[in-house]
mmCIF file with all atom_site columns, C-alpha atoms in Angstrom:
data_model
loop_
_atom_site.group_PDB
_atom_site.id
_atom_site.type_symbol
_atom_site.label_atom_id
_atom_site.label_alt_id
_atom_site.label_comp_id
_atom_site.label_asym_id
_atom_site.label_entity_id
_atom_site.label_seq_id
_atom_site.pdbx_PDB_ins_code
_atom_site.Cartn_x
_atom_site.Cartn_y
_atom_site.Cartn_z
_atom_site.occupancy
_atom_site.B_iso_or_equiv
_atom_site.pdbx_formal_charge
_atom_site.auth_seq_id
_atom_site.auth_comp_id
_atom_site.auth_asym_id
_atom_site.auth_atom_id
_atom_site.pdbx_PDB_model_num
ATOM 1   C CA . MET A 1 1   ? 11.816  -6.892  -24.743 1.00 0.00 ? 1   MET A CA 1
ATOM 2   C CA . GLN A 1 2   ? 8.359   -8.199  -25.306 1.00 0.00 ? 2   GLN A CA 1
ATOM 3   C CA . THR A 1 3   ? 5.212   -6.344  -24.377 1.00 0.00 ? 3   THR A CA 1
ATOM 4   C CA . TYR A 1 4   ? 2.468   -7.885  -22.288 1.00 0.00 ? 4   TYR A CA 1
ATOM 5   C CA . THR A 1 5   ? -1.025  -6.582  -22.914 1.00 0.00 ? 5   THR A CA 1
ATOM 6   C CA . TRP A 1 6   ? -4.347  -7.067  -21.152 1.00 0.00 ? 6   TRP A CA 1
ATOM 7   C CA . ASN A 1 7   ? -7.306  -6.180  -23.379 1.00 0.00 ? 7   ASN A CA 1
ATOM 8   C CA . LEU A 1 8   ? -10.773 -5.295  -22.196 1.00 0.00 ? 8   LEU A CA 1
ATOM 9   C CA . GLY A 1 9   ? -13.217 -4.097  -24.833 1.00 0.00 ? 9   GLY A CA 1
ATOM 10  C CA . ASP A 1 10  ? -11.828 -1.005  -26.543 1.00 0.00 ? 10  ASP A CA 1
ATOM 11  C CA . ALA A 1 11  ? -9.152  -0.495  -23.895 1.00 0.00 ? 11  ALA A CA 1
ATOM 12  C CA . SER A 1 12  ? -5.814  -2.076  -23.037 1.00 0.00 ? 12  SER A CA 1
ATOM 13  C CA . LEU A 1 13  ? -3.129  -2.083  -20.374 1.00 0.00 ? 13  LEU A CA 1
ATOM 14  C CA . THR A 1 14  ? 0.410   -2.863  -21.596 1.00 0.00 ? 14  THR A CA 1
ATOM 15  C CA . PHE A 1 15  ? 3.524   -3.597  -19.526 1.00 0.00 ? 15  PHE A CA 1
ATOM 16  C CA . GLN A 1 16  ? 6.899   -3.212  -21.252 1.00 0.00 ? 16  GLN A CA 1
ATOM 17  C CA . ASN A 1 17  ? 10.582  -2.172  -20.941 1.00 0.00 ? 17  ASN A CA 1
ATOM 18  C CA . GLY A 1 18  ? 11.143  -3.917  -17.613 1.00 0.00 ? 18  GLY A CA 1
ATOM 19  C CA . THR A 1 19  ? 14.581  -3.451  -16.052 1.00 0.00 ? 19  THR A CA 1
ATOM 20  C CA . MET A 1 20  ? 15.916  -4.527  -12.680 1.00 0.00 ? 20  MET A CA 1
ATOM 21  C CA . VAL A 1 21  ? 18.708  -3.377  -10.385 1.00 0.00 ? 21  VAL A CA 1
ATOM 22  C CA . PRO A 1 22  ? 20.021  -5.954  -7.890  1.00 0.00 ? 22  PRO A CA 1
ATOM 23  C CA . PHE A 1 23  ? 20.963  -5.450  -4.258  1.00 0.00 ? 23  PHE A CA 1
ATOM 24  C CA . GLN A 1 24  ? 24.442  -6.634  -5.165  1.00 0.00 ? 24  GLN A CA 1
ATOM 25  C CA . LYS A 1 25  ? 25.925  -6.642  -8.651  1.00 0.00 ? 25  LYS A CA 1
ATOM 26  C CA . GLY A 1 26  ? 26.177  -10.077 -10.253 1.00 0.00 ? 26  GLY A CA 1
ATOM 27  C CA . GLU A 1 27  ? 23.524  -11.788 -8.134  1.00 0.00 ? 27  GLU A CA 1
ATOM 28  C CA . LEU A 1 28  ? 20.872  -13.851 -9.897  1.00 0.00 ? 28  LEU A CA 1
ATOM 29  C CA . ALA A 1 29  ? 17.203  -13.328 -9.053  1.00 0.00 ? 29  ALA A CA 1
ATOM 30  C CA . THR A 1 30  ? 14.406  -15.833 -8.609  1.00 0.00 ? 30  THR A CA 1
ATOM 31  C CA . THR A 1 31  ? 11.681  -13.390 -7.509  1.00 0.00 ? 31  THR A CA 1
ATOM 32  C CA . THR A 1 32  ? 11.237  -9.622  -7.315  1.00 0.00 ? 32  THR A CA 1
ATOM 33  C CA . ARG A 1 33  ? 12.243  -9.827  -3.639  1.00 0.00 ? 33  ARG A CA 1
ATOM 34  C CA . ASP A 1 34  ? 15.784  -10.460 -4.885  1.00 0.00 ? 34  ASP A CA 1
ATOM 35  C CA . ILE A 1 35  ? 15.793  -7.105  -6.698  1.00 0.00 ? 35  ILE A CA 1
ATOM 36  C CA . MET A 1 36  ? 16.342  -3.645  -5.206  1.00 0.00 ? 36  MET A CA 1
ATOM 37  C CA . TYR A 1 37  ? 14.637  -1.687  -8.030  1.00 0.00 ? 37  TYR A CA 1
ATOM 38  C CA . PHE A 1 38  ? 12.192  -2.783  -10.731 1.00 0.00 ? 38  PHE A CA 1
ATOM 39  C CA . TYR A 1 39  ? 11.448  -0.187  -13.404 1.00 0.00 ? 39  TYR A CA 1
ATOM 40  C CA . TYR A 1 40  ? 8.994   -0.523  -16.282 1.00 0.00 ? 40  TYR A CA 1
ATOM 41  C CA . ASP A 1 41  ? 6.590   1.348   -18.525 1.00 0.00 ? 41  ASP A CA 1
ATOM 42  C CA . VAL A 1 42  ? 2.822   0.967   -18.502 1.00 0.00 ? 42  VAL A CA 1
ATOM 43  C CA . ILE A 1 43  ? 0.655   2.139   -21.365 1.00 0.00 ? 43  ILE A CA 1
ATOM 44  C CA . LEU A 1 44  ? -3.055  2.670   -20.754 1.00 0.00 ? 44  LEU A CA 1
ATOM 45  C CA . GLN A 1 45  ? -5.055  3.063   -23.917 1.00 0.00 ? 45  GLN A CA 1
ATOM 46  C CA . VAL A 1 46  ? -8.778  3.780   -23.911 1.00 0.00 ? 46  VAL A CA 1
ATOM 47  C CA . ARG A 1 47  ? -10.174 4.307   -27.411 1.00 0.00 ? 47  ARG A CA 1
ATOM 48  C CA . GLN A 1 48  ? -7.962  7.060   -28.878 1.00 0.00 ? 48  GLN A CA 1
ATOM 49  C CA . GLU A 1 49  ? -6.649  8.308   -25.517 1.00 0.00 ? 49  GLU A CA 1
ATOM 50  C CA . THR A 1 50  ? -3.218  6.987   -24.500 1.00 0.00 ? 50  THR A CA 1
ATOM 51  C CA . CYS A 1 51  ? -1.339  7.501   -21.262 1.00 0.00 ? 51  CYS A CA 1
ATOM 52  C CA . ARG A 1 52  ? 2.237   6.312   -20.776 1.00 0.00 ? 52  ARG A CA 1
ATOM 53  C CA . ILE A 1 53  ? 3.202   5.774   -17.166 1.00 0.00 ? 53  ILE A CA 1
ATOM 54  C CA . LEU A 1 54  ? 6.897   5.494   -16.359 1.00 0.00 ? 54  LEU A CA 1
ATOM 55  C CA . VAL A 1 55  ? 7.024   3.484   -13.159 1.00 0.00 ? 55  VAL A CA 1
ATOM 56  C CA . ARG A 1 56  ? 10.150  4.631   -11.362 1.00 0.00 ? 56  ARG A CA 1
ATOM 57  C CA . ASN A 1 57  ? 9.343   5.530   -7.745  1.00 0.00 ? 57  ASN A CA 1
ATOM 58  C CA . HIS A 1 58  ? 7.118   2.713   -6.525  1.00 0.00 ? 58  HIS A CA 1
ATOM 59  C CA . PRO A 1 59  ? 6.835   -0.325  -8.790  1.00 0.00 ? 59  PRO A CA 1
ATOM 60  C CA . THR A 1 60  ? 3.628   -2.241  -8.135  1.00 0.00 ? 60  THR A CA 1
ATOM 61  C CA . ALA A 1 61  ? 3.403   -4.819  -10.948 1.00 0.00 ? 61  ALA A CA 1
ATOM 62  C CA . HIS A 1 62  ? 4.610   -7.717  -8.837  1.00 0.00 ? 62  HIS A CA 1
ATOM 63  C CA . TYR A 1 63  ? 1.939   -6.978  -6.194  1.00 0.00 ? 63  TYR A CA 1
ATOM 64  C CA . ILE A 1 64  ? -0.943  -7.041  -8.684  1.00 0.00 ? 64  ILE A CA 1
ATOM 65  C CA . THR A 1 65  ? -1.066  -10.834 -8.978  1.00 0.00 ? 65  THR A CA 1
ATOM 66  C CA . ASP A 1 66  ? -1.231  -11.280 -5.189  1.00 0.00 ? 66  ASP A CA 1
ATOM 67  C CA . ALA A 1 67  ? -3.888  -8.560  -4.870  1.00 0.00 ? 67  ALA A CA 1
ATOM 68  C CA . ILE A 1 68  ? -6.067  -10.165 -7.560  1.00 0.00 ? 68  ILE A CA 1
ATOM 69  C CA . HIS A 1 69  ? -5.798  -13.546 -5.849  1.00 0.00 ? 69  HIS A CA 1
ATOM 70  C CA . ALA A 1 70  ? -6.639  -11.946 -2.485  1.00 0.00 ? 70  ALA A CA 1
ATOM 71  C CA . ILE A 1 71  ? -9.703  -10.058 -3.785  1.00 0.00 ? 71  ILE A CA 1
ATOM 72  C CA . ILE A 1 72  ? -11.122 -13.107 -5.585  1.00 0.00 ? 72  ILE A CA 1
ATOM 73  C CA . HIS A 1 73  ? -10.755 -15.330 -2.513  1.00 0.00 ? 73  HIS A CA 1
ATOM 74  C CA . HIS A 1 74  ? -11.721 -12.723 0.091   1.00 0.00 ? 74  HIS A CA 1
ATOM 75  C CA . PRO A 1 75  ? -14.719 -13.914 2.185   1.00 0.00 ? 75  PRO A CA 1
ATOM 76  C CA . THR A 1 76  ? -16.584 -10.694 1.485   1.00 0.00 ? 76  THR A CA 1
ATOM 77  C CA . LYS A 1 77  ? -19.959 -11.863 2.799   1.00 0.00 ? 77  LYS A CA 1
ATOM 78  C CA . THR A 1 78  ? -18.464 -12.594 6.219   1.00 0.00 ? 78  THR A CA 1
ATOM 79  C CA . GLU A 1 79  ? -15.594 -10.082 6.433   1.00 0.00 ? 79  GLU A CA 1
ATOM 80  C CA . GLY A 1 80  ? -16.571 -7.283  4.037   1.00 0.00 ? 80  GLY A CA 1
ATOM 81  C CA . TYR A 1 81  ? -18.656 -4.178  4.601   1.00 0.00 ? 81  TYR A CA 1
ATOM 82  C CA . LEU A 1 82  ? -22.419 -4.522  4.327   1.00 0.00 ? 82  LEU A CA 1
ATOM 83  C CA . LEU A 1 83  ? -23.286 -1.629  2.004   1.00 0.00 ? 83  LEU A CA 1
ATOM 84  C CA . GLU A 1 84  ? -26.964 -2.331  1.542   1.00 0.00 ? 84  GLU A CA 1
ATOM 85  C CA . ASN A 1 85  ? -29.591 -4.315  3.423   1.00 0.00 ? 85  ASN A CA 1
ATOM 86  C CA . THR A 1 86  ? -32.966 -3.583  1.852   1.00 0.00 ? 86  THR A CA 1
ATOM 87  C CA . ARG A 1 87  ? -36.200 -5.349  2.750   1.00 0.00 ? 87  ARG A CA 1
ATOM 88  C CA . SER A 1 88  ? -39.667 -4.605  1.509   1.00 0.00 ? 88  SER A CA 1
ATOM 89  C CA . ILE A 1 89  ? -43.015 -6.277  1.678   1.00 0.00 ? 89  ILE A CA 1
ATOM 90  C CA . PRO A 1 90  ? -44.100 -8.835  0.712   1.00 0.00 ? 90  PRO A CA 1
ATOM 91  C CA . ASP A 1 91  ? -40.953 -10.818 0.039   1.00 0.00 ? 91  ASP A CA 1
ATOM 92  C CA . TYR A 1 92  ? -38.125 -8.779  -1.473  1.00 0.00 ? 92  TYR A CA 1
ATOM 93  C CA . PHE A 1 93  ? -34.649 -8.286  -0.110  1.00 0.00 ? 93  PHE A CA 1
ATOM 94  C CA . ARG A 1 94  ? -31.290 -7.153  -1.393  1.00 0.00 ? 94  ARG A CA 1
ATOM 95  C CA . LYS A 1 95  ? -27.941 -7.268  0.371   1.00 0.00 ? 95  LYS A CA 1
ATOM 96  C CA . VAL A 1 96  ? -24.643 -5.972  -1.003  1.00 0.00 ? 96  VAL A CA 1
ATOM 97  C CA . TRP A 1 97  ? -21.268 -6.643  0.618   1.00 0.00 ? 97  TRP A CA 1
ATOM 98  C CA . TYR A 1 98  ? -18.114 -4.753  -0.393  1.00 0.00 ? 98  TYR A CA 1
ATOM 99  C CA . HIS A 1 99  ? -14.341 -5.129  -0.137  1.00 0.00 ? 99  HIS A CA 1
ATOM 100 C CA . GLN A 1 100 ? -11.486 -3.199  -1.772  1.00 0.00 ? 100 GLN A CA 1
ATOM 101 C CA . LEU A 1 101 ? -7.717  -3.501  -2.105  1.00 0.00 ? 101 LEU A CA 1
ATOM 102 C CA . GLU A 1 102 ? -5.303  -0.872  -3.347  1.00 0.00 ? 102 GLU A CA 1
ATOM 103 C CA . VAL A 1 103 ? -1.921  -1.466  -4.917  1.00 0.00 ? 103 VAL A CA 1
ATOM 104 C CA . ALA A 1 104 ? -0.167  1.896   -4.602  1.00 0.00 ? 104 ALA A CA 1
ATOM 105 C CA . ASP A 1 105 ? 2.287   3.910   -2.597  1.00 0.00 ? 105 ASP A CA 1
ATOM 106 C CA . LEU A 1 106 ? 1.002   6.440   -0.064  1.00 0.00 ? 106 LEU A CA 1
ATOM 107 C CA . PHE A 1 107 ? 0.854   9.262   -2.594  1.00 0.00 ? 107 PHE A CA 1
ATOM 108 C CA . TRP A 1 108 ? -0.219  7.322   -5.732  1.00 0.00 ? 108 TRP A CA 1
ATOM 109 C CA . ARG A 1 109 ? 2.828   8.771   -7.514  1.00 0.00 ? 109 ARG A CA 1
ATOM 110 C CA . ASP A 1 110 ? 3.544   6.367   -10.332 1.00 0.00 ? 110 ASP A CA 1
ATOM 111 C CA . MET A 1 111 ? 0.652   4.025   -10.905 1.00 0.00 ? 111 MET A CA 1
ATOM 112 C CA . PHE A 1 112 ? -2.148  2.839   -8.678  1.00 0.00 ? 112 PHE A CA 1
ATOM 113 C CA . ILE A 1 113 ? -4.680  0.058   -8.961  1.00 0.00 ? 113 ILE A CA 1
ATOM 114 C CA . ARG A 1 114 ? -7.807  -0.300  -6.857  1.00 0.00 ? 114 ARG A CA 1
ATOM 115 C CA . LEU A 1 115 ? -9.662  -3.616  -6.969  1.00 0.00 ? 115 LEU A CA 1
ATOM 116 C CA . GLU A 1 116 ? -13.247 -3.692  -5.696  1.00 0.00 ? 116 GLU A CA 1
ATOM 117 C CA . LYS A 1 117 ? -15.494 -6.673  -5.074  1.00 0.00 ? 117 LYS A CA 1
ATOM 118 C CA . TYR A 1 118 ? -19.269 -6.550  -4.665  1.00 0.00 ? 118 TYR A CA 1
ATOM 119 C CA . GLN A 1 119 ? -21.284 -9.593  -3.622  1.00 0.00 ? 119 GLN A CA 1
ATOM 120 C CA . HIS A 1 120 ? -25.042 -9.381  -4.065  1.00 0.00 ? 120 HIS A CA 1
ATOM 121 C CA . GLU A 1 121 ? -27.933 -11.420 -2.692  1.00 0.00 ? 121 GLU A CA 1
ATOM 122 C CA . VAL A 1 122 ? -31.332 -10.622 -4.161  1.00 0.00 ? 122 VAL A CA 1
ATOM 123 C CA . LYS A 1 123 ? -34.690 -12.303 -3.708  1.00 0.00 ? 123 LYS A CA 1
ATOM 124 C CA . LYS A 1 124 ? -37.752 -10.968 -5.458  1.00 0.00 ? 124 LYS A CA 1
ATOM 125 C CA . SER A 1 125 ? -41.270 -11.805 -4.352  1.00 0.00 ? 125 SER A CA 1
ATOM 126 C CA . TYR A 1 126 ? -42.014 -13.900 -7.429  1.00 0.00 ? 126 TYR A CA 1
ATOM 127 C CA . GLU A 1 127 ? -38.798 -15.934 -7.184  1.00 0.00 ? 127 GLU A CA 1
ATOM 128 C CA . GLU A 1 128 ? -38.347 -19.123 -5.196  1.00 0.00 ? 128 GLU A CA 1
ATOM 129 C CA . THR A 1 129 ? -34.622 -18.776 -4.525  1.00 0.00 ? 129 THR A CA 1
ATOM 130 C CA . VAL A 1 130 ? -32.069 -16.142 -3.646  1.00 0.00 ? 130 VAL A CA 1
ATOM 131 C CA . THR A 1 131 ? -29.874 -14.994 -6.549  1.00 0.00 ? 131 THR A CA 1
ATOM 132 C CA . GLU A 1 132 ? -26.218 -14.521 -5.634  1.00 0.00 ? 132 GLU A CA 1
ATOM 133 C CA . THR A 1 133 ? -23.783 -12.659 -7.896  1.00 0.00 ? 133 THR A CA 1
ATOM 134 C CA . THR A 1 134 ? -20.276 -11.259 -7.626  1.00 0.00 ? 134 THR A CA 1
ATOM 135 C CA . GLU A 1 135 ? -18.906 -8.349  -9.619  1.00 0.00 ? 135 GLU A CA 1
ATOM 136 C CA . TYR A 1 136 ? -15.538 -6.648  -9.715  1.00 0.00 ? 136 TYR A CA 1
ATOM 137 C CA . LYS A 1 137 ? -14.442 -3.121  -10.533 1.00 0.00 ? 137 LYS A CA 1
ATOM 138 C CA . ILE A 1 138 ? -10.937 -1.873  -11.259 1.00 0.00 ? 138 ILE A CA 1
ATOM 139 C CA . THR A 1 139 ? -9.514  1.631   -11.162 1.00 0.00 ? 139 THR A CA 1
ATOM 140 C CA . ILE A 1 140 ? -6.092  2.100   -12.781 1.00 0.00 ? 140 ILE A CA 1
ATOM 141 C CA . GLY A 1 141 ? -4.324  5.410   -13.110 1.00 0.00 ? 141 GLY A CA 1
ATOM 142 C CA . THR A 1 142 ? -1.572  7.830   -12.332 1.00 0.00 ? 142 THR A CA 1
ATOM 143 C CA . ILE A 1 143 ? -1.427  11.071  -10.400 1.00 0.00 ? 143 ILE A CA 1
ATOM 144 C CA . PRO A 1 144 ? 1.947   12.625  -11.273 1.00 0.00 ? 144 PRO A CA 1
ATOM 145 C CA . THR A 1 145 ? 3.545   14.890  -8.706  1.00 0.00 ? 145 THR A CA 1
ATOM 146 C CA . ASP A 1 146 ? 6.229   16.490  -10.851 1.00 0.00 ? 146 ASP A CA 1
ATOM 147 C CA . SER A 1 147 ? 5.847   20.068  -12.020 1.00 0.00 ? 147 SER A CA 1
ATOM 148 C CA . GLU A 1 148 ? 6.152   19.177  -15.709 1.00 0.00 ? 148 GLU A CA 1
ATOM 149 C CA . SER A 1 149 ? 3.051   17.010  -15.729 1.00 0.00 ? 149 SER A CA 1
ATOM 150 C CA . ASN A 1 150 ? -0.272  18.713  -16.247 1.00 0.00 ? 150 ASN A CA 1
ATOM 151 C CA . SER A 1 151 ? -2.731  15.845  -16.200 1.00 0.00 ? 151 SER A CA 1
ATOM 152 C CA . ASN A 1 152 ? -3.899  12.799  -14.333 1.00 0.00 ? 152 ASN A CA 1
ATOM 153 C CA . PHE A 1 153 ? -5.228  9.718   -16.065 1.00 0.00 ? 153 PHE A CA 1
ATOM 154 C CA . VAL A 1 154 ? -7.643  7.256   -14.502 1.00 0.00 ? 154 VAL A CA 1
ATOM 155 C CA . TRP A 1 155 ? -9.397  4.285   -16.092 1.00 0.00 ? 155 TRP A CA 1
ATOM 156 C CA . TYR A 1 156 ? -12.437 3.073   -14.132 1.00 0.00 ? 156 TYR A CA 1
ATOM 157 C CA . ILE A 1 157 ? -13.805 -0.294  -15.248 1.00 0.00 ? 157 ILE A CA 1
ATOM 158 C CA . ASN A 1 158 ? -17.187 -1.676  -14.157 1.00 0.00 ? 158 ASN A CA 1
ATOM 159 C CA . GLY A 1 159 ? -18.384 -5.254  -14.495 1.00 0.00 ? 159 GLY A CA 1
ATOM 160 C CA . VAL A 1 160 ? -15.048 -7.052  -14.704 1.00 0.00 ? 160 VAL A CA 1
ATOM 161 C CA . THR A 1 161 ? -15.378 -10.830 -14.499 1.00 0.00 ? 161 THR A CA 1
ATOM 162 C CA . GLN A 1 162 ? -13.263 -13.096 -12.352 1.00 0.00 ? 162 GLN A CA 1
ATOM 163 C CA . GLU A 1 163 ? -11.833 -14.605 -15.561 1.00 0.00 ? 163 GLU A CA 1
ATOM 164 C CA . LYS A 1 164 ? -10.670 -11.187 -16.825 1.00 0.00 ? 164 LYS A CA 1
ATOM 165 C CA . LEU A 1 165 ? -9.085  -10.457 -13.435 1.00 0.00 ? 165 LEU A CA 1
ATOM 166 C CA . GLN A 1 166 ? -7.221  -13.758 -13.583 1.00 0.00 ? 166 GLN A CA 1
ATOM 167 C CA . GLU A 1 167 ? -6.144  -12.923 -17.131 1.00 0.00 ? 167 GLU A CA 1
ATOM 168 C CA . LEU A 1 168 ? -4.644  -9.631  -15.879 1.00 0.00 ? 168 LEU A CA 1
ATOM 169 C CA . ALA A 1 169 ? -2.823  -11.527 -13.116 1.00 0.00 ? 169 ALA A CA 1
ATOM 170 C CA . THR A 1 170 ? -1.349  -13.893 -15.717 1.00 0.00 ? 170 THR A CA 1
ATOM 171 C CA . VAL A 1 171 ? -0.224  -11.003 -17.943 1.00 0.00 ? 171 VAL A CA 1
ATOM 172 C CA . VAL A 1 172 ? 1.560   -9.329  -15.021 1.00 0.00 ? 172 VAL A CA 1
ATOM 173 C CA . GLN A 1 173 ? 3.047   -12.604 -13.815 1.00 0.00 ? 173 GLN A CA 1
ATOM 174 C CA . ASN A 1 174 ? 4.423   -13.385 -17.294 1.00 0.00 ? 174 ASN A CA 1
ATOM 175 C CA . PHE A 1 175 ? 5.829   -9.855  -17.661 1.00 0.00 ? 175 PHE A CA 1
ATOM 176 C CA . THR A 1 176 ? 7.581   -10.068 -14.293 1.00 0.00 ? 176 THR A CA 1
ATOM 177 C CA . ALA A 1 177 ? 8.952   -13.577 -14.947 1.00 0.00 ? 177 ALA A CA 1
ATOM 178 C CA . ASP A 1 178 ? 10.266  -12.528 -18.378 1.00 0.00 ? 178 ASP A CA 1
ATOM 179 C CA . THR A 1 179 ? 11.952  -9.448  -16.909 1.00 0.00 ? 179 THR A CA 1
ATOM 180 C CA . ILE A 1 180 ? 13.653  -11.601 -14.239 1.00 0.00 ? 180 ILE A CA 1
ATOM 181 C CA . HIS A 1 181 ? 14.730  -14.089 -16.931 1.00 0.00 ? 181 HIS A CA 1
ATOM 182 C CA . LEU A 1 182 ? 16.236  -11.310 -19.074 1.00 0.00 ? 182 LEU A CA 1
ATOM 183 C CA . TYR A 1 183 ? 17.966  -9.807  -16.034 1.00 0.00 ? 183 TYR A CA 1
ATOM 184 C CA . ASN A 1 184 ? 19.485  -13.207 -15.122 1.00 0.00 ? 184 ASN A CA 1
ATOM 185 C CA . HIS A 1 185 ? 20.562  -13.762 -18.738 1.00 0.00 ? 185 HIS A CA 1
ATOM 186 C CA . GLY A 1 186 ? 22.407  -10.425 -18.622 1.00 0.00 ? 186 GLY A CA 1
ATOM 187 C CA . VAL A 1 187 ? 24.118  -11.361 -15.348 1.00 0.00 ? 187 VAL A CA 1
ATOM 188 C CA . GLU A 1 188 ? 25.206  -14.730 -16.754 1.00 0.00 ? 188 GLU A CA 1
ATOM 189 C CA . LYS A 1 189 ? 26.648  -13.038 -19.861 1.00 0.00 ? 189 LYS A CA 1
ATOM 190 C CA . GLU A 1 190 ? 28.653  -10.634 -17.659 1.00 0.00 ? 190 GLU A CA 1
ATOM 191 C CA . VAL A 1 191 ? 30.099  -13.521 -15.638 1.00 0.00 ? 191 VAL A CA 1
ATOM 192 C CA . ARG A 1 192 ? 31.353  -15.298 -18.773 1.00 0.00 ? 192 ARG A CA 1
#
């Protein structure tokens, strides 16, 4: 099984060892909706610190791509929360809108991902036009609930670009598609 890695600076997020269990033995799958269980390993590495997450209770990989697409295309300036609306004299203003999505189960047992989007409008007194920017933040981690685990691991990333978010979506999409392909190959071999 191949590994699929998303790199960001001195950190990485790797998906590997994907396995699937069907609703009914011998059925082929075209999407993750055709599968009852989807297990995989995630490795978070930040500098020398490594955390291996065994995703067994609530697999979320196949939701990540949809969540990234949703956060990028969310009309945050019209439907998000207005976090800041600052005005000062003579001609300065700053507005910040916010929206977040979480990909997790209710208890954040296996792995959770929070995507945040900030849209800024700033106009300084010496500028002619309003400057508009968008920034993203990601929080990825695990909060184990079993008695053998003694630590949580969370990776908080500021200043993620839309391109890097789309790159993560592609990594997850390729990992999921490859796992489905390998599952189907195994089913076809059993039938023969």
